[in-house]
Amino acid sequence: MLIHLALLLTLFEILALSGVLLLWAKQVAGARLLVVFLLGVATWIVGNELPNWAGLGSVPLAMALLSSLTFTSAAFFHFCVIFCGAPLSKRYIQAAYVLAALVALLSVVRSPGDFVHFPPFTGFQWVVVPNAVGWAHSTAWGILASAGLLTLAWGWLHAPSPLRRKQFASIAVSCAWGLLAISGFGFAALGIELYPWSVLTMPLFPLLLVYGVLRYRVFVVNVWARRAVASALLILLGLAAVSLTVLLPVDSKWLNAVVVAATCLTLSGPVWRVASRLVYPGGTPSAEDLRQWRNAMGQAESLPALAGIATQLLSARMGTAVQVQVLADAALPPGDGSAPSSTPGLRCSKLPLAEASQQANRWHTELIAFEEAPPGQRHLAALFGDALADAAAQVELAELAQQRERERQLQARLAELGSIAAAVAHDVRNPLNIIAMAVAMAPSETRQEVGEQIARISHLTADLLDYAKPWQIAPSNTDIHARIQALVRHRPEVELGEQLAQPLAVTLDAARFDQALGNLLSNACTAAGQRRVLVDTEQLPDAVLVHVCDDGPGIPADLRERLFEPFASRSPGGTGLGLAIVARIMAAHGGSASVAERAPWRTCFTLRFPAAPSAPALPV
């Protein structure tokens, strides 16, 4: 009796879901072929059940219906080819239908088996047992079904996104479930005296199959899928409760009905939650989820740290890898390290001022590669994106406040340093003059040594005053290549790059640029010794780069991080302030100074000037 109920429920499910698929056929490639496949399964169910419904007089019609099973497998293979976009020639599909037709014709000419009574199938009066033709028929549909599964495996390997890969896996799992369910009928064919319990799981097969295909496409289907899954689970629980009523001490139909009803009512809540989890992976976020997300993201001290925290939170909530980016520049070009379009994720960035004028928060979040995600995941990601945008705005405000505080502290330190430097310079010059006059009558070697040390102290004093005092730049439109060529005119050891042959206008303070580049050239020539030194430029859409490279011994890794700090490096004959002054000059231009390795050079200093004219600089 239970098997009849399971098959009848499966039949009703197939008819209902076939109607839904036909209604939404345009949403899924090959949907009509999937309907043909499902109707073929329904035909197989009717063929098996017809003698039990109408008696043995209907056996010829039942055998004719069962003979169409190969067409069902051919339609499944055809659907898999279209759904996966497999690069197979039409000849393979035509061959599948030819094989199905030949085997079906053979099954019509010669009966594929007989309906017999198999005692272990309690409550199931007639079941078909195949003969040689029936086994040939089963082998043919097995080959076609395997071809469809292999096509799904190919689609899984070549899936353009993880979500698409999950879709192929869901269809494959549903097919495996269906094979497991119908394997119970093989007990009678093989003479295995067991009750076909696996057939009781048959109602889940069409639900899993259609869910695997449509869960990423149609919201309405998801709604009906959740109801169907919940109903199927409740029916299975009811059937399980019926089978357990034999353990009751009293044999009463009313008591059995009460037990079944109580079981379904008690477990209806968990069943609906399970169905929601299956149909809407990720679920709907609660107020507690939002509170925890905001608290966790509120701990971020920088935008990269916020992106890392958000990635962990969203990936853990959805149960799949999701990449989150938080970009301060909304116009970041492709190929900048952002997530590829096939990877699901969120991109949080700032709107341009023109677009954000009517919004309190300039930050907004866009979904990346969520087109194939189910509605539940898209809704979850959208809500998470709103919380992420608010967190990004808070982090930006905190970073700006920290930057202003650092600038205030820097200005205070520089003012203090300037006062100290001015006092030191005043107190040092008089003793230096006295020392110079005192050695006027000394031997030449002594005068030379003292003169070098006095020059070094004077240089240090001048650099200290220059670094500490407030000063402004006077930018103007300048041919940067001409400035570079003039600076290296008396340095024959310096090579000029190919880019310097043509004029290039950059807005800069010529005197300060000469000072910065002169410091870098001096350092490079000292470090390179007899090796090569190169000066070249590079023009980017938003900046002009000046590279000063040498193939000297390089810079230790532990020194690179603080190289532009005062007194971080003391090269032979240097003051330790040259690179710090270079960094201040570039900051005043709205640019930056950095150091890296650029093959084949061991060391390469880069000055970055904004391509667009900068606003007048403030005192620094």
Coordinates of C-alpha atoms in Angstrom, one line a residue:
M1 CA 0.0 0.0 0.0
L2 CA 2.8 2.4 0.9
I3 CA 4.5 1.9 -2.5
H4 CA 1.2 2.7 -4.3
L5 CA 0.9 5.9 -2.3
A6 CA 4.5 6.9 -3.0
L7 CA 4.1 6.3 -6.8
L8 CA 0.8 8.1 -6.9
L9 CA 2.2 11.1 -5.1
T10 CA 5.2 11.1 -7.5
L11 CA 2.8 11.0 -10.4
F12 CA 0.8 14.0 -9.2
E13 CA 4.1 15.9 -8.4
I14 CA 5.4 15.3 -11.9
L15 CA 2.2 16.5 -13.6
A16 CA 2.1 19.7 -11.4
L17 CA 5.8 20.5 -11.9
S18 CA 5.6 19.8 -15.6
G19 CA 2.9 22.5 -15.8
V20 CA 5.2 24.9 -13.9
L21 CA 8.1 24.1 -16.2
L22 CA 6.0 24.8 -19.3
L23 CA 4.9 28.1 -17.8
W24 CA 8.5 29.2 -17.2
A25 CA 10.0 27.4 -20.2
K26 CA 11.7 30.6 -21.4
Q27 CA 13.7 30.9 -18.2
V28 CA 15.7 27.6 -18.6
A29 CA 17.5 26.2 -21.6
G30 CA 15.9 22.8 -22.6
A31 CA 13.0 23.1 -20.2
R32 CA 10.6 21.5 -22.7
L33 CA 12.9 18.5 -23.0
L34 CA 12.9 18.3 -19.2
V35 CA 9.1 18.2 -19.3
V36 CA 9.3 15.3 -21.8
F37 CA 11.6 13.5 -19.5
L38 CA 9.3 14.0 -16.5
L39 CA 6.3 12.9 -18.5
G40 CA 8.3 9.8 -19.5
V41 CA 8.9 9.0 -15.8
A42 CA 5.1 9.5 -15.3
T43 CA 4.5 7.1 -18.2
W44 CA 6.8 4.5 -16.6
I45 CA 4.9 4.9 -13.3
V46 CA 1.5 4.4 -15.0
G47 CA 2.9 1.4 -16.9
N48 CA 4.0 -0.3 -13.7
E49 CA 0.8 0.5 -11.8
L50 CA -1.8 -0.1 -14.6
P51 CA -2.2 -3.9 -13.9
N52 CA -2.6 -3.1 -10.2
W53 CA -5.3 -0.5 -11.1
A54 CA -7.1 -2.3 -13.9
G55 CA -6.1 -5.9 -13.7
L56 CA -4.1 -8.2 -16.0
G57 CA -6.2 -7.3 -19.0
S58 CA -4.3 -4.1 -19.2
V59 CA -0.9 -5.8 -19.5
P60 CA -0.4 -5.2 -23.3
L61 CA -1.0 -1.5 -22.8
A62 CA 1.2 -1.4 -19.7
M63 CA 4.1 -3.1 -21.7
A64 CA 3.7 -0.6 -24.5
L65 CA 4.0 2.2 -22.0
L66 CA 7.1 0.7 -20.4
S67 CA 8.7 0.3 -23.8
S68 CA 8.9 4.1 -24.1
L69 CA 11.4 4.3 -21.3
T70 CA 14.3 4.6 -23.8
F71 CA 12.8 7.7 -25.3
T72 CA 12.7 9.1 -21.7
S73 CA 16.5 8.5 -21.3
A74 CA 17.2 10.0 -24.8
A75 CA 15.2 13.1 -23.9
F76 CA 17.3 13.3 -20.6
F77 CA 20.5 13.1 -22.6
H78 CA 19.3 15.8 -25.0
F79 CA 18.3 18.1 -22.1
C80 CA 21.7 17.7 -20.5
V81 CA 23.5 18.6 -23.8
I82 CA 21.4 21.8 -24.2
F83 CA 21.4 22.7 -20.5
C84 CA 25.2 22.3 -20.1
G85 CA 26.0 23.8 -23.5
A86 CA 28.1 20.8 -24.4
P87 CA 29.9 21.0 -27.7
L88 CA 28.4 17.8 -29.1
S89 CA 27.4 17.3 -32.7
K90 CA 23.7 16.8 -33.5
R91 CA 24.7 13.4 -34.7
Y92 CA 25.1 12.2 -31.1
I93 CA 21.6 13.3 -30.2
Q94 CA 20.2 11.8 -33.3
A95 CA 22.0 8.5 -32.6
A96 CA 20.5 8.5 -29.1
Y97 CA 16.9 8.8 -30.5
V98 CA 17.6 6.2 -33.1
L99 CA 18.8 3.8 -30.4
A100 CA 15.8 4.6 -28.3
A101 CA 13.5 3.9 -31.3
L102 CA 15.1 0.6 -32.2
V103 CA 14.9 -0.7 -28.7
A104 CA 11.3 0.5 -28.3
L105 CA 10.3 -1.1 -31.5
L106 CA 11.9 -4.4 -30.4
S107 CA 10.0 -4.2 -27.1
V108 CA 6.8 -3.7 -29.0
V109 CA 7.4 -6.6 -31.3
R110 CA 8.5 -8.9 -28.5
S111 CA 7.2 -8.4 -24.9
P112 CA 10.0 -7.2 -22.6
G113 CA 8.8 -9.3 -19.7
D114 CA 5.9 -10.5 -17.6
F115 CA 3.9 -9.2 -14.7
V116 CA 4.1 -11.6 -11.8
H117 CA 3.2 -11.7 -8.2
F118 CA 6.3 -11.3 -6.0
P119 CA 5.5 -12.1 -2.4
P120 CA 8.1 -9.9 -0.7
F121 CA 6.4 -6.9 -2.2
T122 CA 3.7 -6.7 0.5
G123 CA 0.6 -4.8 -0.8
F124 CA 2.0 -4.7 -4.4
Q125 CA 0.0 -7.3 -6.4
W126 CA 1.7 -7.3 -9.8
V127 CA 5.3 -6.3 -10.7
V128 CA 7.1 -6.7 -14.0
V129 CA 10.0 -9.1 -14.3
P130 CA 12.1 -8.6 -17.5
N131 CA 13.2 -11.2 -20.0
A132 CA 16.1 -11.0 -22.4
V133 CA 14.4 -8.3 -24.4
G134 CA 13.6 -6.4 -21.2
W135 CA 17.3 -6.6 -20.1
A136 CA 18.4 -5.3 -23.5
H137 CA 15.9 -2.5 -23.1
S138 CA 17.2 -1.7 -19.6
T139 CA 20.8 -1.7 -20.9
A140 CA 19.9 0.8 -23.6
W141 CA 18.2 3.2 -21.3
G142 CA 21.1 2.8 -18.9
I143 CA 23.6 3.8 -21.6
L144 CA 21.6 6.8 -22.5
A145 CA 21.2 7.8 -18.9
S146 CA 24.9 7.4 -18.3
A147 CA 25.6 9.6 -21.4
G148 CA 23.4 12.3 -19.7
L149 CA 25.3 12.0 -16.4
L150 CA 28.6 12.3 -18.2
T151 CA 27.4 15.4 -19.9
L152 CA 26.5 16.8 -16.5
A153 CA 30.0 15.9 -15.3
W154 CA 31.5 17.8 -18.2
G155 CA 29.3 20.8 -17.4
W156 CA 30.4 20.7 -13.8
L157 CA 34.1 20.7 -14.8
H158 CA 33.5 23.6 -17.2
A159 CA 31.0 25.6 -15.1
P160 CA 31.6 29.4 -15.4
S161 CA 30.9 30.0 -11.7
P162 CA 30.6 28.1 -8.4
L163 CA 26.8 28.7 -8.3
R164 CA 26.5 27.1 -11.8
R165 CA 28.6 24.2 -10.6
K166 CA 26.3 23.7 -7.7
Q167 CA 23.4 23.6 -10.1
F168 CA 24.9 20.8 -12.2
A169 CA 25.7 18.9 -9.0
S170 CA 22.1 19.3 -7.8
I171 CA 20.8 17.8 -11.0
A172 CA 23.3 14.9 -10.8
V173 CA 22.3 14.2 -7.1
S174 CA 18.6 14.2 -8.1
C175 CA 19.3 11.7 -10.9
A176 CA 21.2 9.5 -8.5
W177 CA 18.3 9.7 -6.0
G178 CA 15.9 8.7 -8.8
L179 CA 18.1 5.7 -9.7
L180 CA 18.2 4.7 -6.1
A181 CA 14.4 5.0 -5.8
I182 CA 13.6 2.8 -8.8
S183 CA 16.3 0.3 -7.9
G184 CA 13.7 -1.3 -5.6
F185 CA 11.9 -2.7 -8.6
G186 CA 15.1 -4.6 -9.5
F187 CA 14.7 -6.8 -6.4
A188 CA 11.9 -8.7 -8.2
A189 CA 13.9 -8.9 -11.5
L190 CA 16.9 -10.3 -9.6
G191 CA 14.9 -12.5 -7.3
I192 CA 16.0 -10.6 -4.2
E193 CA 13.4 -11.3 -1.5
L194 CA 13.4 -7.9 0.1
Y195 CA 10.7 -5.2 0.4
P196 CA 11.5 -2.3 -2.0
W197 CA 11.9 0.4 0.7
S198 CA 13.8 2.6 -1.7
V199 CA 10.7 3.1 -3.8
L200 CA 9.2 5.1 -0.9
T201 CA 11.7 7.9 -1.6
M202 CA 10.4 8.3 -5.1
P203 CA 8.3 11.4 -4.4
L204 CA 11.5 13.4 -3.7
F205 CA 13.0 12.7 -7.1
P206 CA 11.0 15.2 -9.2
L207 CA 11.2 17.8 -6.5
L208 CA 15.0 17.5 -6.3
L209 CA 15.3 17.5 -10.1
V210 CA 13.2 20.6 -10.8
Y211 CA 14.7 22.3 -7.7
G212 CA 18.2 21.7 -9.0
V213 CA 17.3 23.2 -12.4
L214 CA 15.1 26.1 -11.4
R215 CA 16.3 27.2 -7.9
Y216 CA 18.6 29.7 -9.5
R217 CA 16.0 31.1 -11.9
V218 CA 12.4 31.7 -10.9
F219 CA 11.2 33.0 -7.6
V220 CA 7.6 31.7 -8.1
V221 CA 9.0 28.2 -8.7
N222 CA 10.9 28.5 -5.4
V223 CA 7.8 29.3 -3.5
W224 CA 6.0 26.3 -4.9
A225 CA 9.1 24.2 -4.4
R226 CA 9.2 25.0 -0.7
R227 CA 5.5 24.1 -0.4
A228 CA 6.1 20.8 -2.3
V229 CA 9.2 19.9 -0.3
A230 CA 7.4 20.5 3.0
S231 CA 4.3 18.6 1.8
A232 CA 6.5 15.6 0.7
L233 CA 8.4 15.6 3.9
L234 CA 5.2 15.6 6.0
I235 CA 3.7 12.8 3.9
L236 CA 6.9 10.7 4.4
L237 CA 6.7 11.4 8.1
G238 CA 3.1 10.4 8.1
L239 CA 3.9 7.1 6.2
A240 CA 6.7 6.5 8.7
A241 CA 4.3 7.0 11.6
V242 CA 1.8 4.6 10.0
S243 CA 4.5 1.9 9.8
L244 CA 5.3 2.5 13.5
T245 CA 1.7 2.2 14.7
V246 CA 2.2 -1.6 14.7
L247 CA 4.1 -1.0 17.9
L248 CA 1.1 0.4 19.7
P249 CA -0.5 -1.9 22.3
V250 CA -4.0 -1.3 20.9
D251 CA -5.0 -1.9 17.3
S252 CA -7.3 1.1 16.6
K253 CA -7.7 3.0 13.4
W254 CA -8.7 6.1 15.4
L255 CA -5.6 5.8 17.6
N256 CA -3.4 5.3 14.5
A257 CA -4.9 8.4 12.9
V258 CA -4.3 10.5 16.0
V259 CA -0.7 9.3 16.2
V260 CA -0.1 10.3 12.5
A261 CA -1.8 13.7 12.9
A262 CA 0.1 14.4 16.1
T263 CA 3.4 13.5 14.4
C264 CA 2.7 15.8 11.5
L265 CA 1.5 18.7 13.6
T266 CA 4.5 18.4 16.0
L267 CA 7.1 18.3 13.3
S268 CA 5.4 20.7 10.9
G269 CA 7.5 23.6 12.1
P270 CA 10.9 21.9 11.7
V271 CA 9.8 20.5 8.4
W272 CA 8.9 24.0 7.0
R273 CA 12.3 25.3 8.3
V274 CA 14.1 22.5 6.6
A275 CA 12.2 23.1 3.4
S276 CA 13.0 26.8 3.6
R277 CA 16.7 26.0 4.1
L278 CA 16.6 23.7 1.0
V279 CA 14.8 26.1 -1.3
Y280 CA 16.3 29.4 0.0
P281 CA 20.0 28.6 0.9
G282 CA 21.3 31.2 3.3
G283 CA 17.8 31.9 4.7
T284 CA 16.4 35.3 5.7
P285 CA 18.6 37.4 8.0
S286 CA 17.1 38.2 11.4
A287 CA 17.6 41.4 13.4
E288 CA 20.1 39.5 15.5
D289 CA 22.1 38.7 12.3
L290 CA 22.2 42.4 11.3
R291 CA 23.2 43.4 14.8
Q292 CA 26.1 40.9 14.8
W293 CA 27.2 41.9 11.3
R294 CA 27.3 45.6 12.3
N295 CA 29.2 44.9 15.5
A296 CA 31.8 42.7 13.7
M297 CA 32.3 45.1 10.8
G298 CA 32.4 48.1 13.2
Q299 CA 35.7 46.7 14.6
A300 CA 37.5 47.2 11.3
E301 CA 40.3 49.8 11.4
S302 CA 40.7 50.1 7.6
L303 CA 38.9 49.4 4.4
P304 CA 41.0 46.2 3.6
A305 CA 40.4 44.9 7.1
L306 CA 36.6 45.6 6.6
A307 CA 36.7 43.6 3.3
G308 CA 38.3 40.7 5.1
I309 CA 35.8 40.7 7.9
A310 CA 32.9 41.0 5.5
T311 CA 34.2 38.1 3.4
Q312 CA 34.3 35.8 6.4
L313 CA 30.9 36.8 7.7
L314 CA 29.1 36.5 4.4
S315 CA 30.9 33.2 3.4
A316 CA 30.0 31.7 6.7
R317 CA 26.4 32.8 6.5
M318 CA 25.8 31.5 3.0
G319 CA 27.9 28.4 3.3
T320 CA 29.8 29.1 0.1
A321 CA 32.9 31.2 -0.8
V322 CA 32.0 34.8 -1.4
Q323 CA 34.5 37.6 -2.0
V324 CA 33.9 41.1 -0.7
Q325 CA 35.7 44.2 -1.9
V326 CA 35.7 47.6 -0.4
L327 CA 37.1 50.2 -2.8
A328 CA 37.7 53.8 -2.1
D329 CA 37.9 54.5 -5.8
A330 CA 34.6 53.7 -7.6
A331 CA 36.3 54.1 -11.0
L332 CA 38.9 51.4 -10.4
P333 CA 39.6 49.7 -13.8
P334 CA 39.2 46.0 -14.4
G335 CA 42.2 43.8 -13.7
D336 CA 43.1 45.6 -10.5
G337 CA 42.8 42.5 -8.4
S338 CA 39.1 42.6 -8.1
A339 CA 37.0 39.5 -8.0
P340 CA 36.4 38.0 -11.5
S341 CA 32.9 38.2 -12.7
S342 CA 32.4 34.4 -12.3
T343 CA 33.1 34.6 -8.6
P344 CA 30.1 35.6 -6.5
G345 CA 30.8 38.6 -4.3
L346 CA 30.0 42.1 -3.3
R347 CA 31.8 45.3 -4.4
C348 CA 31.4 48.3 -2.1
S349 CA 32.6 51.6 -3.5
K350 CA 31.9 55.3 -3.3
L351 CA 29.5 57.0 -5.7
P352 CA 30.8 60.0 -7.6
L353 CA 29.7 63.3 -6.0
A354 CA 27.3 64.0 -8.9
E355 CA 25.4 60.8 -8.2
A356 CA 25.6 60.9 -4.4
S357 CA 24.3 64.5 -4.0
Q358 CA 20.9 63.3 -2.9
Q359 CA 22.1 60.5 -0.6
A360 CA 23.4 60.7 2.9
N361 CA 25.9 57.9 2.3
R362 CA 28.1 58.0 -0.8
W363 CA 29.0 54.3 -0.3
H364 CA 26.9 51.7 -2.2
T365 CA 27.2 48.0 -2.7
E366 CA 26.7 46.0 -5.9
L367 CA 26.2 42.3 -6.3
I368 CA 28.7 40.5 -8.5
A369 CA 27.9 37.2 -10.3
F370 CA 24.7 36.7 -8.3
E371 CA 22.5 36.4 -11.4
E372 CA 22.2 32.7 -10.9
A373 CA 21.7 32.7 -7.2
P374 CA 18.4 31.9 -5.7
P375 CA 16.2 34.8 -4.4
G376 CA 17.0 34.0 -0.8
Q377 CA 20.7 34.4 -1.3
R378 CA 20.3 37.6 -3.4
H379 CA 18.1 39.1 -0.7
L380 CA 20.5 38.1 2.0
A381 CA 23.5 39.6 0.0
A382 CA 21.6 42.8 -0.6
L383 CA 20.8 43.3 3.1
F384 CA 24.4 42.5 4.0
G385 CA 25.5 45.0 1.4
D386 CA 23.5 47.8 3.1
A387 CA 25.2 47.0 6.4
L388 CA 28.6 46.9 4.6
A389 CA 28.0 50.3 3.0
D390 CA 27.2 51.8 6.4
A391 CA 30.3 50.2 7.9
A392 CA 32.5 51.5 5.1
A393 CA 31.3 55.0 5.7
Q394 CA 32.1 54.8 9.4
V395 CA 35.6 53.3 8.6
E396 CA 36.2 56.2 6.1
L397 CA 35.2 58.8 8.7
A398 CA 37.5 57.1 11.3
E399 CA 40.4 57.0 8.8
L400 CA 39.9 60.7 8.0
A401 CA 39.9 61.6 11.7
Q402 CA 43.0 59.5 12.2
Q403 CA 44.7 61.1 9.2
R404 CA 43.9 64.6 10.5
E405 CA 45.2 63.7 13.9
R406 CA 48.4 62.4 12.4
E407 CA 48.8 65.5 10.3
R408 CA 48.3 67.7 13.4
Q409 CA 50.8 65.7 15.3
L410 CA 53.3 65.9 12.4
Q411 CA 52.9 69.6 12.1
A412 CA 53.4 70.0 15.9
R413 CA 56.5 67.8 15.7
L414 CA 57.8 69.7 12.7
A415 CA 57.2 73.1 14.4
E416 CA 59.1 71.8 17.5
L417 CA 61.9 70.4 15.3
G418 CA 62.1 73.7 13.4
S419 CA 62.6 75.7 16.6
I420 CA 65.2 73.3 17.8
A421 CA 67.0 73.2 14.4
A422 CA 67.1 77.0 14.2
A423 CA 68.6 77.2 17.6
V424 CA 71.1 74.5 16.9
A425 CA 72.1 76.1 13.5
H426 CA 72.7 79.4 15.2
D427 CA 74.7 77.8 18.0
V428 CA 76.7 75.6 15.6
R429 CA 77.7 78.2 13.0
N430 CA 79.8 80.4 15.4
P431 CA 81.9 77.4 16.7
L432 CA 82.4 76.2 13.1
N433 CA 83.7 79.6 12.0
I434 CA 86.1 79.6 15.0
I435 CA 87.3 76.1 14.2
A436 CA 87.8 77.1 10.5
M437 CA 89.9 80.1 11.5
A438 CA 91.9 78.1 14.1
V439 CA 93.1 75.6 11.5
A440 CA 94.0 78.2 9.0
M441 CA 97.7 77.8 9.7
A442 CA 97.6 74.0 10.2
P443 CA 99.0 71.6 7.6
S444 CA 97.0 71.2 4.4
E445 CA 95.8 67.6 5.2
T446 CA 94.4 68.8 8.5
R447 CA 92.7 71.8 6.9
Q448 CA 91.2 69.5 4.3
E449 CA 89.9 67.0 6.9
V450 CA 88.4 69.8 9.1
G451 CA 86.9 71.5 6.0
E452 CA 85.1 68.2 5.0
Q453 CA 83.7 67.7 8.4
I454 CA 82.6 71.4 8.6
A455 CA 80.9 71.0 5.2
R456 CA 79.1 67.9 6.4
I457 CA 77.8 69.6 9.6
S458 CA 76.7 72.6 7.5
H459 CA 74.9 70.3 5.1
L460 CA 73.2 68.5 7.9
T461 CA 72.1 71.8 9.4
A462 CA 70.8 73.0 6.1
D463 CA 68.8 69.8 5.5
L464 CA 67.5 69.9 9.0
L465 CA 66.3 73.5 8.6
D466 CA 64.8 72.7 5.2
Y467 CA 62.9 69.6 6.5
A468 CA 61.6 71.3 9.6
K469 CA 60.5 74.7 8.3
P470 CA 57.1 75.3 6.8
W471 CA 57.3 75.9 3.1
Q472 CA 55.1 76.0 0.0
I473 CA 55.5 74.8 -3.6
A474 CA 54.9 77.0 -6.6
P475 CA 53.7 74.6 -9.3
S476 CA 53.7 75.4 -12.9
N477 CA 53.3 73.6 -16.2
T478 CA 56.8 72.2 -16.8
D479 CA 58.4 69.9 -19.4
I480 CA 59.5 67.2 -17.0
H481 CA 61.7 65.5 -19.5
A482 CA 63.7 68.7 -20.1
R483 CA 64.2 69.1 -16.4
I484 CA 65.5 65.5 -16.1
Q485 CA 67.9 65.9 -19.1
A486 CA 69.3 69.1 -17.5
L487 CA 69.9 67.4 -14.2
V488 CA 71.8 64.4 -15.7
R489 CA 73.8 66.5 -18.1
H490 CA 76.9 66.4 -15.8
R491 CA 76.3 62.8 -14.8
P492 CA 77.6 60.7 -17.8
E493 CA 77.1 57.5 -15.8
V494 CA 73.3 58.0 -15.8
E495 CA 71.4 56.4 -18.6
L496 CA 68.2 58.0 -20.0
G497 CA 65.1 56.0 -20.9
E498 CA 63.5 56.0 -24.3
Q499 CA 60.4 57.8 -23.0
L500 CA 62.5 61.0 -22.4
A501 CA 62.9 61.7 -26.1
Q502 CA 59.5 63.4 -26.4
P503 CA 58.3 66.4 -24.3
L504 CA 56.0 65.7 -21.4
A505 CA 54.2 68.5 -19.5
V506 CA 53.6 68.0 -15.8
T507 CA 52.4 70.5 -13.2
L508 CA 55.2 70.8 -10.6
D509 CA 57.5 73.1 -8.7
A510 CA 60.7 72.9 -10.8
A511 CA 63.1 73.8 -8.0
R512 CA 61.7 71.3 -5.6
F513 CA 61.6 68.6 -8.4
D514 CA 65.2 69.3 -9.1
Q515 CA 65.9 68.9 -5.4
A516 CA 64.0 65.6 -5.1
L517 CA 65.5 64.1 -8.2
G518 CA 69.0 65.3 -7.3
N519 CA 68.7 63.5 -4.0
L520 CA 67.7 60.2 -5.7
L521 CA 70.4 60.5 -8.3
S522 CA 73.1 61.1 -5.7
N523 CA 71.9 58.1 -3.7
A524 CA 71.7 55.9 -6.8
C525 CA 75.1 56.8 -8.1
T526 CA 76.6 56.2 -4.7
A527 CA 74.9 52.8 -4.3
A528 CA 75.7 51.6 -7.9
G529 CA 79.3 52.4 -7.8
Q530 CA 80.6 51.3 -11.2
R531 CA 77.3 49.7 -12.1
R532 CA 74.4 51.1 -14.1
V533 CA 71.9 53.9 -13.2
L534 CA 68.8 54.7 -15.2
V535 CA 66.2 57.5 -15.2
D536 CA 63.0 56.9 -17.1
T537 CA 59.4 58.0 -17.0
E538 CA 56.0 56.2 -17.4
Q539 CA 52.7 57.8 -18.3
L540 CA 49.5 56.3 -16.8
P541 CA 45.9 57.5 -17.2
D542 CA 46.0 59.2 -13.8
A543 CA 49.6 59.9 -13.1
V544 CA 53.2 60.4 -14.4
L545 CA 55.9 58.2 -12.9
V546 CA 59.6 59.1 -12.7
H547 CA 61.8 56.0 -12.1
V548 CA 65.4 56.2 -10.8
C549 CA 66.8 52.7 -10.9
D550 CA 70.2 51.2 -10.1
D551 CA 71.7 47.7 -10.1
G552 CA 73.6 48.2 -6.8
P553 CA 73.3 45.9 -3.8
G554 CA 69.7 46.7 -3.1
I555 CA 67.9 47.8 0.1
P556 CA 67.3 45.4 3.0
A557 CA 63.7 44.4 3.4
D558 CA 63.5 45.6 7.0
L559 CA 64.6 49.1 6.0
R560 CA 62.1 49.5 3.1
E561 CA 59.1 50.2 5.4
R562 CA 60.8 53.2 7.1
L563 CA 63.1 54.4 4.3
F564 CA 61.4 57.8 3.9
E565 CA 61.5 58.6 7.6
P566 CA 64.0 61.0 9.0
F567 CA 67.4 59.4 9.8
A568 CA 66.2 56.0 8.8
S569 CA 69.1 55.6 6.4
R570 CA 72.6 57.1 6.7
S571 CA 74.4 56.5 3.4
P572 CA 78.1 57.4 3.3
G573 CA 78.4 61.2 3.5
G574 CA 74.6 61.6 3.8
T575 CA 72.6 63.3 6.5
G576 CA 69.7 60.8 6.8
L577 CA 67.2 63.5 5.7
G578 CA 67.4 63.3 1.9
L579 CA 64.7 60.7 1.3
A580 CA 62.5 62.3 4.0
I581 CA 62.7 65.6 2.1
V582 CA 61.9 63.8 -1.1
A583 CA 58.7 62.4 0.5
R584 CA 57.7 65.8 1.7
I585 CA 58.2 67.3 -1.7
M586 CA 56.0 64.6 -3.3
A587 CA 53.3 64.9 -0.7
A588 CA 53.2 68.7 -1.3
H589 CA 52.6 67.9 -5.0
G590 CA 49.7 65.5 -4.2
G591 CA 51.9 62.6 -5.2
S592 CA 54.0 60.0 -3.5
A593 CA 57.5 58.5 -3.4
S594 CA 58.1 54.7 -3.2
V595 CA 60.8 52.1 -3.7
A596 CA 60.6 48.7 -5.3
E597 CA 62.4 46.2 -7.4
R598 CA 61.8 46.4 -11.2
A599 CA 63.6 43.8 -13.2
P600 CA 66.4 43.9 -14.1
W601 CA 67.2 46.5 -11.5
R602 CA 67.8 45.8 -7.8
T603 CA 66.5 49.1 -6.6
C604 CA 64.1 51.5 -8.2
F605 CA 62.7 54.7 -6.6
T606 CA 59.5 56.1 -8.1
L607 CA 58.1 59.6 -7.9
R608 CA 54.4 59.7 -8.7
F609 CA 52.9 63.0 -9.9
P610 CA 49.1 63.4 -10.5
A611 CA 48.4 63.8 -14.2
A612 CA 45.7 66.4 -13.6
P613 CA 46.8 69.9 -12.4
S614 CA 46.8 70.1 -8.7
A615 CA 45.1 72.8 -6.6
P616 CA 47.5 75.3 -4.9
A617 CA 49.3 73.5 -2.1
L618 CA 48.9 74.5 1.5
P619 CA 51.9 74.9 3.8
V620 CA 53.4 71.6 4.9

